[in-house]
Amino acid sequence: MLDTAAPLWESLAETVRSGWCPGLVAGVRINGETHIFAAGSLGFSRPEPMAEDTPFRISSLSKILGGALALSLVADGTLGLDDDVARWLPALANPRVLVTPDAPLSMTVPARGPITVRQLLTFTAGLGIDFSASPYAAATRDLLWGPNPPAMTPEEYLTRVGELPLAHQPGARWMYHACADVLSVLLPAVTVTPLGRLVEERISKPFRLAATGFPTGSEDFPVVYAADGDGRLREAVEYRDAMAGPPQFPSLAGGLVSTVPDYLTFLSALVRDTVLPPGLRRQMTEDQLTSPQRVGMAELAGPDESWGFMTAVQVGAGHPWSSPGMWGWSGGSGTSAAVYPDGDIGVVFTQRFISGPQDNFDFFWKPFGELRKTVYSS
């Protein structure tokens, strides 16, 4: 496959030469063969070459790993999908809900039911990022938004979340991001085990992911960049500093670090059903949303995407290089990964923040789709 992959590697190399990012690492698994490619340097001002095992801040790709971690507790009976999370997080007992999503925070009604583990995994618990100009959006912008992990302890975070009303009734609508942070508080409460140790014991150690976990401060990360108003790249200092050492808030929403080989190994293990029992893995990577719930997801990702348990799932035609049933996600700091229905996997890590439609991963996914066609037609 190495010869036929040349157009993909050239596309990645050209992306670096164009200045879109100083360097990147990508990995593919096609028809059982795995290949890794690295190009460029660790930064525009850092000439050290990008290596296959360079560590990256993977931002929202943390969610897929977090979903697998939570479901491993479901698999062994520690958690039930329909358990009320208030059993372990009493701050979330008897939630109040805004009468309408744009109402003042004082105008609430009782929730029609509890917040459940299933709702956290499907992002339908009623809390999350609100992109409007509502009072709820203003009140939660410094609390429920990424990309940085919350700048507080898990206990402080949960107290603040519990003091706020929900924007929607539990189970009514998909809302992005914050459910994964609530899950990050729930799992240690259920197991009486620090979250970092849970990740290590249940994911990193069993599958030999030596570079996957929460940051320690010893990683030699690439420089992370964001585009300013005129398109010029600047170092994303706040994000860099937030991920520079052991976190105050270990976040499964966006706080993990990994390498392309590690992440490719993790996804491969999921596909082989060695991380989770086959039935749970299928649930994780299948559409779990009703049509009313999916409205929120469609607003963010379009009508061809839905959500499983902590991962997007393609339900429509999608891009020409994609396929219905494909699952995966992307991270705001410039990471993307997906699994095709036949088990082929693609992973690409950069450290350029995705700031809008002009910033995407077509330079990887288009030639990767063509490579799959070539491999299976030969």
Short mmCIF file of C-alpha atoms in Angstrom, two decimals:
data_model
loop_
_atom_site.label_atom_id
_atom_site.label_comp_id
_atom_site.label_asym_id
_atom_site.label_seq_id
_atom_site.Cartn_x
_atom_site.Cartn_y
_atom_site.Cartn_z
CA MET A 1 0.00 0.00 0.00
CA LEU A 2 2.97 2.34 0.44
CA ASP A 3 3.23 3.13 -3.28
CA THR A 4 -0.49 3.71 -3.72
CA ALA A 5 -0.50 5.99 -0.65
CA ALA A 6 1.88 8.46 -2.31
CA PRO A 7 -0.90 10.96 -3.26
CA LEU A 8 -2.09 11.03 0.38
CA TRP A 9 1.41 11.63 1.72
CA GLU A 10 1.99 14.32 -0.90
CA SER A 11 -1.24 16.10 0.08
CA LEU A 12 -0.10 16.13 3.71
CA ALA A 13 3.36 17.38 2.78
CA GLU A 14 1.87 20.12 0.59
CA THR A 15 -0.37 21.23 3.46
CA VAL A 16 2.76 21.78 5.54
CA ARG A 17 4.63 23.50 2.68
CA SER A 18 1.68 25.87 2.18
CA GLY A 19 2.08 27.16 5.74
CA TRP A 20 -1.35 25.97 6.87
CA CYS A 21 0.46 24.35 9.79
CA PRO A 22 4.15 23.85 10.57
CA GLY A 23 3.83 20.09 10.89
CA LEU A 24 1.48 17.15 11.30
CA VAL A 25 1.26 13.43 11.87
CA ALA A 26 -1.27 11.11 10.23
CA GLY A 27 -2.04 7.42 10.44
CA VAL A 28 -4.20 5.12 8.37
CA ARG A 29 -5.36 1.54 8.69
CA ILE A 30 -6.70 0.15 5.42
CA ASN A 31 -7.57 -3.47 4.78
CA GLY A 32 -5.57 -4.49 7.85
CA GLU A 33 -2.42 -2.51 7.01
CA THR A 34 -1.27 0.39 9.19
CA HIS A 35 1.00 3.24 8.08
CA ILE A 36 2.11 6.45 9.86
CA PHE A 37 3.37 9.62 8.18
CA ALA A 38 4.98 12.68 9.77
CA ALA A 39 5.84 15.96 8.03
CA GLY A 40 7.18 19.35 9.00
CA SER A 41 8.42 20.64 12.33
CA LEU A 42 7.18 21.25 15.86
CA GLY A 43 6.55 24.92 15.14
CA PHE A 44 7.22 27.77 12.75
CA SER A 45 9.98 28.84 15.14
CA ARG A 46 10.92 25.29 16.19
CA PRO A 47 12.97 23.42 13.56
CA GLU A 48 12.86 20.05 15.34
CA PRO A 49 11.17 17.60 12.97
CA MET A 50 7.73 16.23 13.69
CA ALA A 51 8.02 12.54 14.57
CA GLU A 52 5.57 9.66 14.34
CA ASP A 53 5.40 9.52 18.15
CA THR A 54 5.12 13.27 18.79
CA PRO A 55 2.58 13.91 21.58
CA PHE A 56 -0.42 16.14 20.83
CA ARG A 57 -3.16 17.79 22.81
CA ILE A 58 -6.12 15.98 21.24
CA SER A 59 -8.92 18.27 22.53
CA SER A 60 -12.35 16.84 21.63
CA LEU A 61 -11.00 13.51 20.45
CA SER A 62 -10.84 12.94 24.21
CA LYS A 63 -14.60 12.40 24.05
CA ILE A 64 -14.40 9.10 22.16
CA LEU A 65 -11.92 7.69 24.63
CA GLY A 66 -14.09 9.00 27.48
CA GLY A 67 -17.11 7.27 26.04
CA ALA A 68 -15.27 3.96 25.90
CA LEU A 69 -14.10 4.45 29.48
CA ALA A 70 -17.63 5.11 30.74
CA LEU A 71 -19.03 2.15 28.84
CA SER A 72 -16.40 -0.12 30.32
CA LEU A 73 -18.07 0.63 33.67
CA VAL A 74 -21.44 -0.19 32.14
CA ALA A 75 -20.01 -3.45 30.82
CA ASP A 76 -18.91 -4.63 34.27
CA GLY A 77 -22.12 -3.53 35.98
CA THR A 78 -20.65 -0.59 37.90
CA LEU A 79 -22.95 1.80 36.03
CA GLY A 80 -26.28 1.45 34.27
CA LEU A 81 -27.15 3.51 31.23
CA ASP A 82 -30.39 4.66 32.81
CA ASP A 83 -29.01 5.31 36.29
CA ASP A 84 -29.84 8.69 37.82
CA VAL A 85 -26.49 10.49 38.14
CA ALA A 86 -27.74 12.26 41.28
CA ARG A 87 -27.09 8.99 43.13
CA TRP A 88 -23.40 9.98 43.03
CA LEU A 89 -23.69 13.69 42.18
CA PRO A 90 -26.35 15.06 44.57
CA ALA A 91 -25.80 18.60 43.24
CA LEU A 92 -27.69 17.45 40.13
CA ALA A 93 -30.73 16.12 41.99
CA ASN A 94 -34.13 17.66 41.19
CA PRO A 95 -32.92 19.90 38.35
CA ARG A 96 -34.87 22.95 37.23
CA VAL A 97 -35.37 23.74 33.53
CA LEU A 98 -35.85 27.06 31.75
CA VAL A 99 -39.42 27.58 30.56
CA THR A 100 -37.91 28.33 27.15
CA PRO A 101 -34.23 28.19 26.18
CA ASP A 102 -34.06 31.99 25.84
CA ALA A 103 -35.89 32.78 29.09
CA PRO A 104 -34.34 34.62 32.05
CA LEU A 105 -32.57 32.22 34.40
CA SER A 106 -35.21 32.80 37.08
CA MET A 107 -38.05 31.45 34.93
CA THR A 108 -37.92 27.69 35.42
CA VAL A 109 -40.06 24.61 35.87
CA PRO A 110 -39.21 21.25 37.45
CA ALA A 111 -37.47 18.72 35.24
CA ARG A 112 -39.73 15.94 34.00
CA GLY A 113 -37.16 13.34 34.99
CA PRO A 114 -33.62 12.87 36.28
CA ILE A 115 -30.36 13.29 34.42
CA THR A 116 -29.13 9.83 33.43
CA VAL A 117 -25.85 8.27 32.37
CA ARG A 118 -27.32 7.66 28.91
CA GLN A 119 -28.14 11.36 28.55
CA LEU A 120 -24.58 12.35 29.44
CA LEU A 121 -23.19 9.96 26.83
CA THR A 122 -25.63 11.16 24.16
CA PHE A 123 -25.27 14.86 25.10
CA THR A 124 -29.01 15.13 25.78
CA ALA A 125 -28.94 15.97 29.50
CA GLY A 126 -30.18 19.51 28.83
CA LEU A 127 -26.95 21.44 29.41
CA GLY A 128 -24.18 22.47 27.06
CA ILE A 129 -22.92 25.15 24.71
CA ASP A 130 -25.57 27.64 23.63
CA PHE A 131 -24.43 29.59 20.56
CA SER A 132 -27.24 32.17 20.85
CA ALA A 133 -27.34 35.45 22.77
CA SER A 134 -29.62 34.07 25.47
CA PRO A 135 -29.24 34.67 29.22
CA TYR A 136 -28.28 31.00 29.55
CA ALA A 137 -25.49 31.42 26.99
CA ALA A 138 -24.15 34.49 28.82
CA ALA A 139 -24.26 32.73 32.20
CA THR A 140 -22.48 29.59 31.00
CA ARG A 141 -19.88 30.92 28.57
CA ASP A 142 -17.06 30.75 31.13
CA LEU A 143 -18.22 27.40 32.51
CA LEU A 144 -19.58 25.05 29.84
CA TRP A 145 -17.45 26.02 26.83
CA GLY A 146 -14.09 24.63 25.71
CA PRO A 147 -11.45 24.22 24.54
CA ASN A 148 -9.66 24.67 27.85
CA PRO A 149 -10.66 22.36 30.70
CA PRO A 150 -12.61 24.20 33.42
CA ALA A 151 -10.29 26.39 35.46
CA MET A 152 -11.52 25.01 38.79
CA THR A 153 -11.73 21.81 40.73
CA PRO A 154 -14.31 19.17 39.78
CA GLU A 155 -16.15 19.93 43.02
CA GLU A 156 -16.36 23.64 42.23
CA TYR A 157 -17.48 22.87 38.69
CA LEU A 158 -20.27 20.58 39.81
CA THR A 159 -21.49 23.11 42.37
CA ARG A 160 -21.75 25.80 39.72
CA VAL A 161 -23.46 23.50 37.24
CA GLY A 162 -25.95 22.42 39.92
CA GLU A 163 -26.85 26.03 40.66
CA LEU A 164 -27.83 26.68 37.03
CA PRO A 165 -31.07 25.66 35.36
CA LEU A 166 -30.98 23.32 32.40
CA ALA A 167 -31.61 24.87 28.99
CA HIS A 168 -33.79 21.92 27.91
CA GLN A 169 -35.63 19.08 29.59
CA PRO A 170 -33.40 16.04 30.18
CA GLY A 171 -33.57 13.86 27.08
CA ALA A 172 -35.11 16.54 24.87
CA ARG A 173 -32.25 17.94 22.77
CA TRP A 174 -28.58 17.44 21.93
CA MET A 175 -26.21 20.12 23.27
CA TYR A 176 -22.48 20.03 22.75
CA HIS A 177 -19.55 19.47 25.08
CA ALA A 178 -20.54 20.01 28.73
CA CYS A 179 -22.04 16.55 29.31
CA ALA A 180 -18.54 15.13 28.83
CA ASP A 181 -17.22 17.32 31.64
CA VAL A 182 -20.05 16.23 33.93
CA LEU A 183 -19.15 12.65 33.03
CA SER A 184 -15.57 13.48 34.03
CA VAL A 185 -16.84 14.22 37.56
CA LEU A 186 -19.22 11.28 37.64
CA LEU A 187 -16.81 8.45 36.86
CA PRO A 188 -14.40 9.16 39.76
CA ALA A 189 -17.37 9.58 42.09
CA VAL A 190 -18.79 6.20 41.08
CA THR A 191 -15.51 4.29 41.30
CA VAL A 192 -13.82 6.30 44.09
CA THR A 193 -10.80 6.37 41.81
CA PRO A 194 -9.03 9.41 40.32
CA LEU A 195 -9.95 9.88 36.68
CA GLY A 196 -6.36 9.71 35.47
CA ARG A 197 -5.93 6.34 37.14
CA LEU A 198 -9.18 5.10 35.57
CA VAL A 199 -7.92 6.08 32.11
CA GLU A 200 -4.62 4.35 32.80
CA GLU A 201 -6.10 1.16 34.28
CA ARG A 202 -8.94 0.65 31.82
CA ILE A 203 -7.62 2.12 28.55
CA SER A 204 -3.96 3.14 28.40
CA LYS A 205 -2.32 0.22 30.19
CA PRO A 206 -4.38 -2.68 28.75
CA PHE A 207 -3.89 -1.46 25.18
CA ARG A 208 -0.29 -0.27 25.61
CA LEU A 209 -1.03 3.39 24.93
CA ALA A 210 2.12 4.67 26.58
CA ALA A 211 1.59 8.33 25.61
CA THR A 212 -2.17 8.60 26.24
CA GLY A 213 -3.58 10.24 29.36
CA PHE A 214 -3.76 13.63 31.00
CA PRO A 215 -0.76 15.95 30.57
CA THR A 216 2.08 15.57 33.06
CA GLY A 217 4.21 18.57 32.17
CA SER A 218 6.97 16.44 30.66
CA GLU A 219 5.55 16.31 27.10
CA ASP A 220 7.36 18.06 24.26
CA PHE A 221 4.25 19.28 22.46
CA PRO A 222 4.21 21.01 19.09
CA VAL A 223 3.48 24.72 19.21
CA VAL A 224 -0.27 25.31 19.02
CA TYR A 225 -1.61 28.07 16.75
CA ALA A 226 -4.87 29.91 16.11
CA ALA A 227 -5.76 32.23 13.24
CA ASP A 228 -6.47 35.86 14.12
CA GLY A 229 -8.96 38.12 12.36
CA ASP A 230 -6.82 38.61 9.26
CA GLY A 231 -5.94 34.94 8.97
CA ARG A 232 -2.44 35.15 10.40
CA LEU A 233 -1.45 32.42 12.80
CA ARG A 234 -0.48 33.27 16.36
CA GLU A 235 0.47 31.01 19.23
CA ALA A 236 -2.57 30.02 21.29
CA VAL A 237 -0.92 30.88 24.59
CA GLU A 238 -3.94 30.42 26.85
CA TYR A 239 -4.61 26.93 25.53
CA ARG A 240 -0.91 26.06 25.65
CA ASP A 241 -0.71 27.07 29.30
CA ALA A 242 -3.95 25.28 30.21
CA MET A 243 -2.49 22.01 28.93
CA ALA A 244 1.05 22.49 30.20
CA GLY A 245 0.89 20.23 33.24
CA PRO A 246 -1.29 18.06 35.49
CA PRO A 247 -4.81 19.49 35.25
CA GLN A 248 -6.85 20.94 38.07
CA PHE A 249 -9.86 19.51 36.26
CA PRO A 250 -9.15 16.26 34.35
CA SER A 251 -11.52 16.59 31.40
CA LEU A 252 -12.81 13.86 29.11
CA ALA A 253 -14.37 16.64 27.05
CA GLY A 254 -11.03 17.87 25.80
CA GLY A 255 -8.18 17.38 28.24
CA LEU A 256 -6.34 14.25 27.07
CA VAL A 257 -3.05 13.96 25.20
CA SER A 258 -2.00 11.17 22.84
CA THR A 259 -0.01 10.26 19.75
CA VAL A 260 -1.25 9.16 16.34
CA PRO A 261 0.03 5.57 16.81
CA ASP A 262 -1.65 5.39 20.23
CA TYR A 263 -4.95 6.75 18.99
CA LEU A 264 -4.93 4.49 15.95
CA THR A 265 -4.28 1.52 18.25
CA PHE A 266 -7.15 2.58 20.52
CA LEU A 267 -9.63 2.87 17.64
CA SER A 268 -8.42 -0.44 16.20
CA ALA A 269 -9.06 -2.10 19.56
CA LEU A 270 -12.56 -0.63 19.63
CA VAL A 271 -13.24 -1.98 16.15
CA ARG A 272 -12.03 -5.44 17.19
CA ASP A 273 -14.37 -5.33 20.22
CA THR A 274 -11.54 -5.81 22.67
CA VAL A 275 -12.27 -2.56 24.55
CA LEU A 276 -16.00 -3.20 24.98
CA PRO A 277 -18.36 -6.12 24.47
CA PRO A 278 -19.66 -6.13 20.87
CA GLY A 279 -23.19 -5.06 21.82
CA LEU A 280 -22.01 -2.02 23.76
CA ARG A 281 -19.50 -1.04 21.09
CA ARG A 282 -22.27 -1.17 18.49
CA GLN A 283 -24.47 1.05 20.64
CA MET A 284 -21.59 3.48 21.13
CA THR A 285 -21.00 3.83 17.39
CA GLU A 286 -24.63 3.80 16.18
CA ASP A 287 -27.11 6.67 16.04
CA GLN A 288 -28.65 7.14 19.48
CA LEU A 289 -30.69 10.30 18.83
CA THR A 290 -34.35 10.77 18.03
CA SER A 291 -35.30 13.31 15.38
CA PRO A 292 -36.21 16.01 17.97
CA GLN A 293 -32.95 15.44 19.83
CA ARG A 294 -30.93 15.62 16.62
CA VAL A 295 -31.93 19.23 15.90
CA GLY A 296 -29.09 20.48 18.10
CA MET A 297 -26.55 18.22 16.41
CA ALA A 298 -27.72 19.27 12.94
CA GLU A 299 -27.22 22.93 13.84
CA LEU A 300 -23.58 22.20 14.66
CA ALA A 301 -22.61 19.52 12.15
CA GLY A 302 -25.31 19.44 9.48
CA PRO A 303 -28.14 17.02 8.67
CA ASP A 304 -25.91 14.09 7.73
CA GLU A 305 -24.46 13.72 11.23
CA SER A 306 -25.94 12.34 14.42
CA TRP A 307 -24.49 11.11 17.72
CA GLY A 308 -23.89 7.80 19.44
CA PHE A 309 -22.22 7.56 22.85
CA MET A 310 -19.58 10.34 22.86
CA THR A 311 -18.92 10.14 19.12
CA ALA A 312 -20.51 11.47 15.97
CA VAL A 313 -22.17 8.97 13.62
CA GLN A 314 -22.83 9.63 9.93
CA VAL A 315 -26.48 9.03 9.04
CA GLY A 316 -26.67 10.71 5.61
CA ALA A 317 -24.70 10.74 2.37
CA GLY A 318 -22.05 13.09 3.72
CA HIS A 319 -18.88 14.00 1.84
CA PRO A 320 -17.88 12.03 -1.26
CA TRP A 321 -14.99 10.47 0.67
CA SER A 322 -17.23 9.38 3.55
CA SER A 323 -19.79 6.63 4.08
CA PRO A 324 -23.05 6.32 6.07
CA GLY A 325 -22.27 4.50 9.28
CA MET A 326 -18.86 6.14 9.59
CA TRP A 327 -18.13 7.34 13.13
CA GLY A 328 -15.58 9.61 14.76
CA TRP A 329 -15.04 13.25 15.58
CA SER A 330 -12.62 16.18 15.35
CA GLY A 331 -10.92 18.31 17.96
CA GLY A 332 -10.78 22.09 17.87
CA SER A 333 -7.01 22.16 18.30
CA GLY A 334 -6.57 20.51 14.91
CA THR A 335 -7.18 16.78 15.33
CA SER A 336 -9.50 14.43 13.45
CA ALA A 337 -10.23 10.69 13.48
CA ALA A 338 -12.89 8.44 11.98
CA VAL A 339 -13.71 4.78 11.41
CA TYR A 340 -15.42 3.53 8.25
CA PRO A 341 -18.12 0.83 8.47
CA ASP A 342 -15.66 -1.70 7.04
CA GLY A 343 -13.17 -0.96 9.85
CA ASP A 344 -10.72 1.26 7.96
CA ILE A 345 -9.42 4.08 10.15
CA GLY A 346 -7.92 7.51 9.56
CA VAL A 347 -6.27 9.78 12.14
CA VAL A 348 -4.59 13.15 11.58
CA PHE A 349 -3.11 15.41 14.27
CA THR A 350 -2.06 19.02 13.74
CA GLN A 351 -1.90 21.89 16.23
CA ARG A 352 -3.79 24.52 14.26
CA PHE A 353 -7.10 25.50 15.79
CA ILE A 354 -10.09 25.02 13.51
CA SER A 355 -11.60 28.49 13.30
CA GLY A 356 -14.25 28.14 10.59
CA PRO A 357 -15.27 26.43 7.34
CA GLN A 358 -12.01 27.43 5.68
CA ASP A 359 -10.16 25.34 8.26
CA ASN A 360 -10.94 21.68 7.67
CA PHE A 361 -9.26 18.33 7.14
CA ASP A 362 -10.09 17.84 3.46
CA PHE A 363 -6.35 17.72 2.74
CA PHE A 364 -6.39 14.38 4.58
CA TRP A 365 -9.85 12.89 4.10
CA LYS A 366 -10.18 13.47 0.32
CA PRO A 367 -6.97 11.66 -0.64
CA PHE A 368 -7.63 9.05 2.05
CA GLY A 369 -10.97 8.29 0.42
CA GLU A 370 -9.25 7.99 -2.98
CA LEU A 371 -6.65 5.70 -1.47
CA ARG A 372 -9.37 3.39 -0.18
CA LYS A 373 -10.88 3.23 -3.65
CA THR A 374 -7.50 2.35 -5.15
CA VAL A 375 -6.76 -0.35 -2.57
CA TYR A 376 -10.11 -2.08 -2.96
CA SER A 377 -10.20 -1.86 -6.75
CA SER A 378 -6.78 -3.41 -7.24
#
